Tab-separated table of C-alpha atoms and ligand atoms in Angstrom:
chain	number	residue	atom	x	y	z
A	42	MET	CA	131.047	56.334	88.109
A	43	LYS	CA	133.142	58.469	85.859
A	44	SER	CA	134.067	60.879	88.547
A	45	PHE	CA	133.476	61.213	92.212
A	46	LEU	CA	132.725	64.800	93.593
A	47	HIS	CA	129.199	64.740	94.644
A	48	VAL	CA	126.687	62.721	96.634
A	49	GLN	CA	124.685	62.093	93.499
A	50	ASP	CA	127.751	60.346	91.890
A	51	ILE	CA	127.401	57.350	94.305
A	52	GLY	CA	123.636	57.025	93.373
A	53	ASP	CA	121.368	55.437	95.927
A	54	LEU	CA	122.829	56.128	99.493
A	55	ASP	CA	121.125	53.216	101.122
A	56	ALA	CA	122.668	50.884	98.535
A	57	ALA	CA	126.032	52.597	98.966
A	58	LEU	CA	125.811	52.195	102.929
A	59	LYS	CA	124.985	48.512	102.522
A	60	GLU	CA	127.901	48.156	100.179
A	61	ALA	CA	130.343	49.925	102.576
A	62	LEU	CA	129.245	47.745	105.386
A	63	GLU	CA	129.997	44.593	103.217
A	64	VAL	CA	133.323	46.016	102.245
A	65	LYS	CA	134.148	46.584	105.749
A	66	ARG	CA	133.364	43.068	106.874
A	67	THR	CA	135.233	41.502	104.026
A	68	PRO	CA	137.808	43.940	102.703
A	69	PHE	CA	139.782	41.316	100.618
A	70	ALA	CA	136.730	39.868	98.987
A	71	TRP	CA	137.472	41.660	95.647
A	72	GLN	CA	141.269	41.197	95.320
A	73	ASN	CA	140.954	40.053	91.827
A	74	LEU	CA	138.939	42.968	90.777
A	75	GLY	CA	142.043	45.322	90.690
A	76	LYS	CA	144.520	42.778	89.404
A	77	ASN	CA	146.791	44.350	86.790
A	78	LYS	CA	145.086	47.802	87.494
A	79	THR	CA	146.886	51.000	88.652
A	80	ILE	CA	145.679	53.993	90.397
A	81	ILE	CA	147.621	57.210	90.645
A	82	LEU	CA	147.209	59.431	93.489
A	83	ILE	CA	148.304	63.061	92.794
A	84	PHE	CA	148.836	65.404	95.804
A	85	PHE	CA	149.142	69.057	95.362
A	86	ASN	CA	148.800	69.371	99.111
A	87	ASN	CA	149.578	67.702	102.379
A	88	SER	CA	147.883	64.593	103.678
A	89	LEU	CA	148.014	61.923	106.230
A	90	ARG	CA	144.484	59.989	106.244
A	91	THR	CA	143.701	60.525	102.505
A	92	ARG	CA	147.123	59.389	101.291
A	93	LEU	CA	147.315	56.242	103.482
A	94	SER	CA	143.588	55.100	103.389
A	95	SER	CA	143.506	55.542	99.462
A	96	GLN	CA	146.499	53.323	99.123
A	97	LYS	CA	145.175	50.829	101.560
A	98	ALA	CA	141.786	50.784	99.830
A	99	ALA	CA	143.524	50.142	96.626
A	100	GLN	CA	145.604	47.359	97.914
A	101	ASN	CA	142.559	45.718	99.412
A	102	LEU	CA	141.060	45.475	96.006
A	103	GLY	CA	144.227	44.070	94.390
A	104	MET	CA	145.209	47.467	92.581
A	105	ASN	CA	148.601	48.963	92.502
A	106	PRO	CA	148.646	52.434	93.991
A	107	ILE	CA	151.425	55.108	92.898
A	108	VAL	CA	151.607	58.317	94.873
A	109	LEU	CA	152.961	61.541	93.331
A	110	ASN	CA	153.507	64.772	95.295
A	111	ILE	CA	153.458	67.570	92.843
A	112	ASN	CA	155.314	69.802	95.122
A	113	GLY	CA	158.923	68.827	95.614
A	114	GLU	CA	158.886	65.474	93.530
A	115	SER	CA	157.400	66.453	90.223
A	116	TRP	CA	157.852	69.376	87.899
A	117	LYS	CA	156.087	72.432	88.874
A	118	LEU	CA	152.988	72.576	86.825
A	119	GLU	CA	151.168	75.483	85.097
A	120	THR	CA	147.506	75.541	85.332
A	121	GLU	CA	146.555	78.733	83.565
A	122	THR	CA	145.664	78.465	79.909
A	123	GLY	CA	147.352	80.768	77.198
A	124	VAL	CA	150.146	82.003	79.324
A	125	VAL	CA	153.841	82.315	78.250
A	126	MET	CA	155.512	79.982	80.484
A	127	ASP	CA	158.685	81.829	81.467
A	128	GLY	CA	158.306	81.412	85.052
A	129	ASP	CA	159.127	78.715	87.359
A	130	LYS	CA	156.456	76.234	85.978
A	131	SER	CA	158.377	73.576	83.809
A	132	GLU	CA	155.317	71.724	82.458
A	133	HIS	CA	151.660	72.440	81.782
A	134	LEU	CA	148.845	70.438	83.110
A	135	ARG	CA	147.708	69.795	79.439
A	136	GLU	CA	150.402	67.509	79.005
A	137	ALA	CA	150.938	66.242	82.403
A	138	ILE	CA	147.327	64.987	82.814
A	139	PRO	CA	147.268	62.908	79.534
A	140	VAL	CA	150.504	61.489	80.432
A	141	ILE	CA	149.445	60.423	83.999
A	142	GLY	CA	146.092	58.995	82.455
A	143	SER	CA	148.232	56.866	79.970
A	144	TYR	CA	149.881	55.050	83.128
A	145	CYS	CA	146.872	54.203	84.994
A	146	ASP	CA	143.205	53.259	85.168
A	147	ILE	CA	141.953	55.424	88.039
A	148	ILE	CA	143.145	58.877	89.019
A	149	GLY	CA	142.740	60.410	92.503
A	150	VAL	CA	143.557	64.286	92.907
A	151	ARG	CA	144.072	66.453	96.120
A	152	SER	CA	144.183	70.128	95.201
A	153	PHE	CA	142.957	72.690	97.697
A	154	ALA	CA	141.213	75.905	97.084
A	155	ARG	CA	143.808	78.526	96.454
A	156	PHE	CA	141.667	81.323	97.753
A	157	GLU	CA	143.009	83.668	94.922
A	158	ASP	CA	139.885	83.736	92.803
A	159	ARG	CA	136.630	82.346	94.088
A	160	ALA	CA	135.336	81.476	90.396
A	161	PHE	CA	138.506	79.642	89.668
A	162	ASP	CA	138.215	77.408	92.868
A	163	TYR	CA	134.181	77.168	92.460
A	164	ASN	CA	134.566	75.895	88.919
A	165	GLU	CA	136.921	73.091	90.218
A	166	THR	CA	139.246	74.326	87.351
A	167	ILE	CA	141.887	71.931	88.309
A	168	LEU	CA	139.882	68.793	88.942
A	169	ASN	CA	137.796	69.361	85.882
A	170	GLN	CA	140.851	69.493	83.770
A	171	PHE	CA	141.954	66.043	85.022
A	172	ILE	CA	138.369	64.871	84.132
A	173	LYS	CA	138.644	66.289	80.915
A	174	TYR	CA	141.894	65.334	79.726
A	175	SER	CA	142.921	62.140	81.383
A	176	GLY	CA	140.289	59.914	79.766
A	177	LYS	CA	140.106	58.041	83.176
A	178	PRO	CA	137.679	57.872	86.215
A	179	VAL	CA	138.811	60.744	88.522
A	180	ILE	CA	138.182	60.838	92.418
A	181	SER	CA	138.423	64.153	94.353
A	182	LEU	CA	140.801	63.468	97.479
A	183	GLU	CA	139.604	67.038	98.391
A	184	SER	CA	139.492	69.410	95.583
A	185	ALA	CA	138.794	73.149	95.841
A	186	THR	CA	134.999	72.760	96.770
A	187	VAL	CA	134.330	69.183	97.954
A	188	HIS	CA	135.759	66.211	99.938
A	189	PRO	CA	133.344	63.494	99.196
A	190	CYS	CA	135.565	60.690	100.500
A	191	GLN	CA	135.432	62.217	103.877
A	192	ALA	CA	131.582	63.013	103.874
A	193	PHE	CA	130.992	59.338	102.882
A	194	ALA	CA	133.160	58.177	105.583
A	195	ASP	CA	131.272	60.434	107.866
A	196	LEU	CA	127.900	59.221	106.949
A	197	ILE	CA	128.979	55.490	107.365
A	198	THR	CA	130.267	56.387	110.971
A	199	ILE	CA	126.997	58.235	111.736
A	200	LYS	CA	125.055	55.271	110.496
A	201	GLU	CA	127.122	52.838	112.536
A	202	HIS	CA	126.546	54.911	115.825
A	203	THR	CA	123.153	56.038	115.713
A	204	GLY	CA	120.603	54.543	117.866
A	205	LYS	CA	117.468	56.159	116.039
A	206	PRO	CA	116.247	56.546	112.458
A	207	ARG	CA	116.641	60.360	112.304
A	208	PRO	CA	119.403	61.602	114.522
A	209	LYS	CA	120.191	65.406	115.112
A	210	VAL	CA	123.337	66.252	113.377
A	211	VAL	CA	125.015	69.793	114.144
A	212	MET	CA	127.722	70.922	111.976
A	213	SER	CA	129.549	73.597	114.085
A	214	TRP	CA	132.185	76.138	112.914
A	215	ALA	CA	134.963	76.519	115.323
A	216	PRO	CA	137.991	78.720	115.464
A	217	HIS	CA	141.419	78.157	113.721
A	218	PRO	CA	144.437	80.425	113.334
A	219	GLY	CA	144.626	79.828	109.583
A	220	ALA	CA	142.065	80.281	106.612
A	221	LEU	CA	140.832	76.781	105.865
A	222	PRO	CA	138.834	75.578	102.807
A	223	GLN	CA	135.049	75.135	102.603
A	224	ALA	CA	135.538	71.665	101.114
A	225	VAL	CA	134.757	69.483	104.068
A	226	PRO	CA	131.743	71.518	105.409
A	227	ASN	CA	130.428	71.857	101.721
A	228	SER	CA	130.572	68.031	101.272
A	229	PHE	CA	129.305	67.349	104.739
A	230	ALA	CA	126.348	69.497	104.213
A	231	GLU	CA	125.572	67.967	100.840
A	232	TRP	CA	125.726	64.524	102.144
A	233	MET	CA	123.600	65.249	105.161
A	234	ASN	CA	120.865	66.958	103.123
A	235	ALA	CA	120.863	63.806	101.050
A	236	SER	CA	120.443	61.549	104.401
A	237	ASP	CA	117.728	61.021	106.763
A	238	VAL	CA	118.934	63.241	109.657
A	239	ASP	CA	117.792	66.554	111.175
A	240	PHE	CA	120.695	68.608	110.036
A	241	VAL	CA	121.515	72.066	111.750
A	242	ILE	CA	124.590	74.268	110.769
A	243	THR	CA	125.847	76.696	113.328
A	244	HIS	CA	128.469	79.448	112.661
A	245	PRO	CA	129.056	83.180	113.409
A	246	GLU	CA	127.706	85.720	110.851
A	247	GLY	CA	129.487	85.902	107.486
A	248	TYR	CA	130.443	82.308	107.492
A	249	GLU	CA	127.502	81.195	105.460
A	250	LEU	CA	128.379	78.475	102.865
A	251	ASP	CA	127.419	78.197	99.216
A	252	THR	CA	123.694	77.411	99.040
A	253	ARG	CA	124.382	74.989	96.165
A	254	PHE	CA	125.702	72.692	99.039
A	255	THR	CA	123.687	73.642	102.054
A	256	GLY	CA	120.345	73.803	100.256
A	257	ASN	CA	117.485	74.327	102.737
A	258	ALA	CA	119.611	73.325	105.779
A	259	ARG	CA	118.660	75.241	109.113
A	260	ILE	CA	121.309	77.741	110.006
A	261	GLU	CA	121.268	78.652	113.734
A	262	TYR	CA	123.526	81.437	114.768
A	263	ASP	CA	123.358	80.848	118.383
A	264	GLN	CA	125.863	77.815	118.793
A	265	MET	CA	124.297	76.630	122.331
A	266	LYS	CA	120.717	76.678	120.809
A	267	ALA	CA	121.944	74.629	117.889
A	268	PHE	CA	123.611	72.069	120.130
A	269	GLU	CA	120.412	71.386	122.203
A	270	GLY	CA	119.438	67.768	121.865
A	271	ALA	CA	122.142	66.967	119.193
A	272	ASP	CA	122.870	63.271	118.735
A	273	PHE	CA	126.153	64.092	116.670
A	274	VAL	CA	128.294	67.045	116.880
A	275	TYR	CA	130.439	67.644	113.789
A	276	ALA	CA	133.165	70.474	114.325
A	277	LYS	CA	135.160	72.063	111.666
A	278	ASN	CA	136.716	75.387	110.743
A	279	TRP	CA	136.201	76.894	107.299
A	280	SER	CA	137.017	80.468	106.107
A	281	SER	CA	134.392	82.786	104.618
A	282	TYR	CA	132.805	82.020	101.456
A	283	ARG	CA	131.225	85.548	101.136
A	284	ASP	CA	134.597	87.465	102.012
A	285	TYR	CA	136.295	84.880	100.084
A	286	GLY	CA	138.911	82.957	102.167
A	287	LYS	CA	138.963	85.569	104.909
A	288	ILE	CA	139.026	84.845	108.587
A	289	LEU	CA	136.129	87.024	110.167
A	290	CYS	CA	136.071	85.471	113.635
A	291	LYS	CA	138.574	84.149	116.239
A	292	ASP	CA	136.205	84.028	119.217
A	293	ARG	CA	137.363	80.860	121.189
A	294	GLN	CA	133.701	80.894	122.805
A	295	TRP	CA	133.131	78.820	119.586
A	296	THR	CA	135.790	76.065	120.789
A	297	VAL	CA	133.637	72.954	121.259
A	298	SER	CA	133.912	72.115	125.034
A	299	LYS	CA	131.901	70.437	127.697
A	300	ARG	CA	129.780	73.772	128.140
A	301	GLN	CA	128.151	72.953	124.686
A	302	MET	CA	128.365	69.297	124.806
A	303	ASP	CA	126.397	69.348	127.968
A	304	VAL	CA	123.229	70.633	126.354
A	305	THR	CA	123.227	67.785	123.677
A	306	ASN	CA	121.602	64.453	123.993
A	307	ASP	CA	124.982	62.950	125.117
A	308	ALA	CA	126.215	63.580	121.437
A	309	PHE	CA	129.049	61.941	119.710
A	310	PHE	CA	131.704	64.128	118.649
A	311	MET	CA	133.308	64.059	115.158
A	312	HIS	CA	135.998	65.923	113.319
A	313	CYS	CA	137.659	64.877	109.916
A	314	LEU	CA	141.084	65.455	111.359
A	315	PRO	CA	143.751	66.901	111.409
A	316	VAL	CA	142.450	68.880	114.389
A	317	ARG	CA	143.926	71.677	116.509
A	318	ARG	CA	143.435	70.793	120.149
A	319	ASN	CA	141.885	73.434	122.409
A	320	MET	CA	141.184	75.659	119.351
A	321	ILE	CA	138.535	73.491	117.558
A	322	VAL	CA	137.786	71.208	120.412
A	323	THR	CA	138.945	70.903	124.105
A	324	ASP	CA	141.047	67.980	125.062
A	325	ASP	CA	138.414	66.514	127.430
A	326	VAL	CA	135.709	66.332	124.625
A	327	ILE	CA	138.056	64.685	121.921
A	328	ASP	CA	139.472	62.318	124.501
A	329	SER	CA	136.023	61.428	126.040
A	330	PRO	CA	134.554	57.938	125.158
A	331	LYS	CA	131.929	59.743	122.792
A	332	SER	CA	134.633	60.860	120.433
A	333	LEU	CA	134.390	59.068	117.098
A	334	VAL	CA	137.406	60.668	115.455
A	335	ILE	CA	139.638	57.542	115.241
A	336	PRO	CA	136.825	55.230	113.852
A	337	GLU	CA	135.736	57.894	111.628
A	338	ALA	CA	139.214	58.112	110.217
A	339	ALA	CA	139.394	54.294	109.852
A	340	ASN	CA	136.232	54.474	107.671
A	341	ARG	CA	138.072	56.492	105.259
A	342	VAL	CA	139.494	53.098	103.935
A	343	VAL	CA	135.836	51.828	103.595
A	344	SER	CA	134.573	54.891	101.696
A	345	ALA	CA	137.602	55.064	99.262
A	346	GLN	CA	137.273	51.254	98.676
A	347	VAL	CA	133.497	51.392	97.610
A	348	VAL	CA	134.350	54.260	95.291
A	349	MET	CA	137.489	52.486	93.712
A	350	LYS	CA	135.476	49.063	93.757
A	351	ARG	CA	132.501	50.773	91.776
A	352	MET	CA	134.877	52.319	89.369
A	353	LEU	CA	136.706	49.031	88.687
A	354	GLU	CA	133.326	47.397	88.114
A	355	GLU	CA	132.676	49.742	85.175
A	356	ILE	CA	136.186	49.643	83.407
B	472	AN0	C1	142.312	70.884	105.516
B	472	AN0	C2	140.862	71.478	105.152
B	472	AN0	O1	140.466	72.175	106.186
B	472	AN0	O2	140.254	71.419	104.212
B	472	AN0	C3	142.071	69.319	105.200
B	472	AN0	C4	141.065	68.697	106.027
B	472	AN0	C5	140.801	67.296	105.519
B	472	AN0	N1	142.685	70.949	106.776
B	472	AN0	C6	143.956	71.746	106.975
B	472	AN0	O3	144.568	72.195	106.037
B	472	AN0	C7	144.298	71.932	108.395
B	473	CP	N1	140.699	64.141	106.819
B	473	CP	C1	141.643	64.049	105.895
B	473	CP	O1	141.276	64.223	104.630
B	473	CP	O2	142.854	64.069	106.427
B	473	CP	P1	144.206	64.345	105.451
B	473	CP	O3	144.223	65.858	105.260
B	473	CP	O4	145.414	63.997	106.542
B	473	CP	O5	144.321	63.340	104.367
């Protein structure tokens, strides 16, 4: 695997899930695979889970992880081509990336959508430069359009908890005070479409995601109708793709509460975290025994470890 952005990068999903369960059962079975290998994890944005789970996954494989926070710890990096660098950016990505590549065997990059220019974000302009100029395998740790380590962990969690071969999975938009990226819902949609689930997306008008990720997934604008008979509810806020990066709705009727959960098939509740309580989901729902948010976050070590393991096996 040269890079990890999309569901196709992992190949056969049944094989990947089988490997994930094996990694979860025996996390230290490949301690020699990563011996004398280094992974550099670059963060342009904040993180709790991704930062910790990626380091833990690397350590489980015997690898040495190095974390660099670009904002605050490193030089400010210029990302535009052909500019006169007379501002506050001391170094260009064009030098920084090959330098980072020369110090490691695998690179992970977190670089969120900026919401300045949809084409810049949706071309994955930053991540693609890492792929092009580092000469090393690159993992998206949530880049402008995707969060594949999260979606893979979500799929593992669904497979572990489902009692049926084809569960109904509902991804619901929920309100949030700030404008959030579409990366998490894009990847979740992409991975659900590739899995054997009955997938429904519900959101207010204007929150339609890029169809390159949602494909033919059913969209139901009536949240209560969407939730009927659901086995899994996956809540997430995202900003508009159409009115790029804009907040079009703040209606707290969309907050996932007992009212919606009562029409489901006693559904499990999922969220990638961090979550704003009583905005995205009410306390009683996230604190209920059906909430999977903690096991879901724990599976981030597993998904990251499978991806790193596969990359190491090809080096
Ligand atoms: C980010 C997002 O919505 O993409 C990260 C989620 C994993 N969330 C926030 O910025 C709150
Ligand atoms: N879910 C997730 O990626 O969390 P962090 O932003 O804390 O890494």
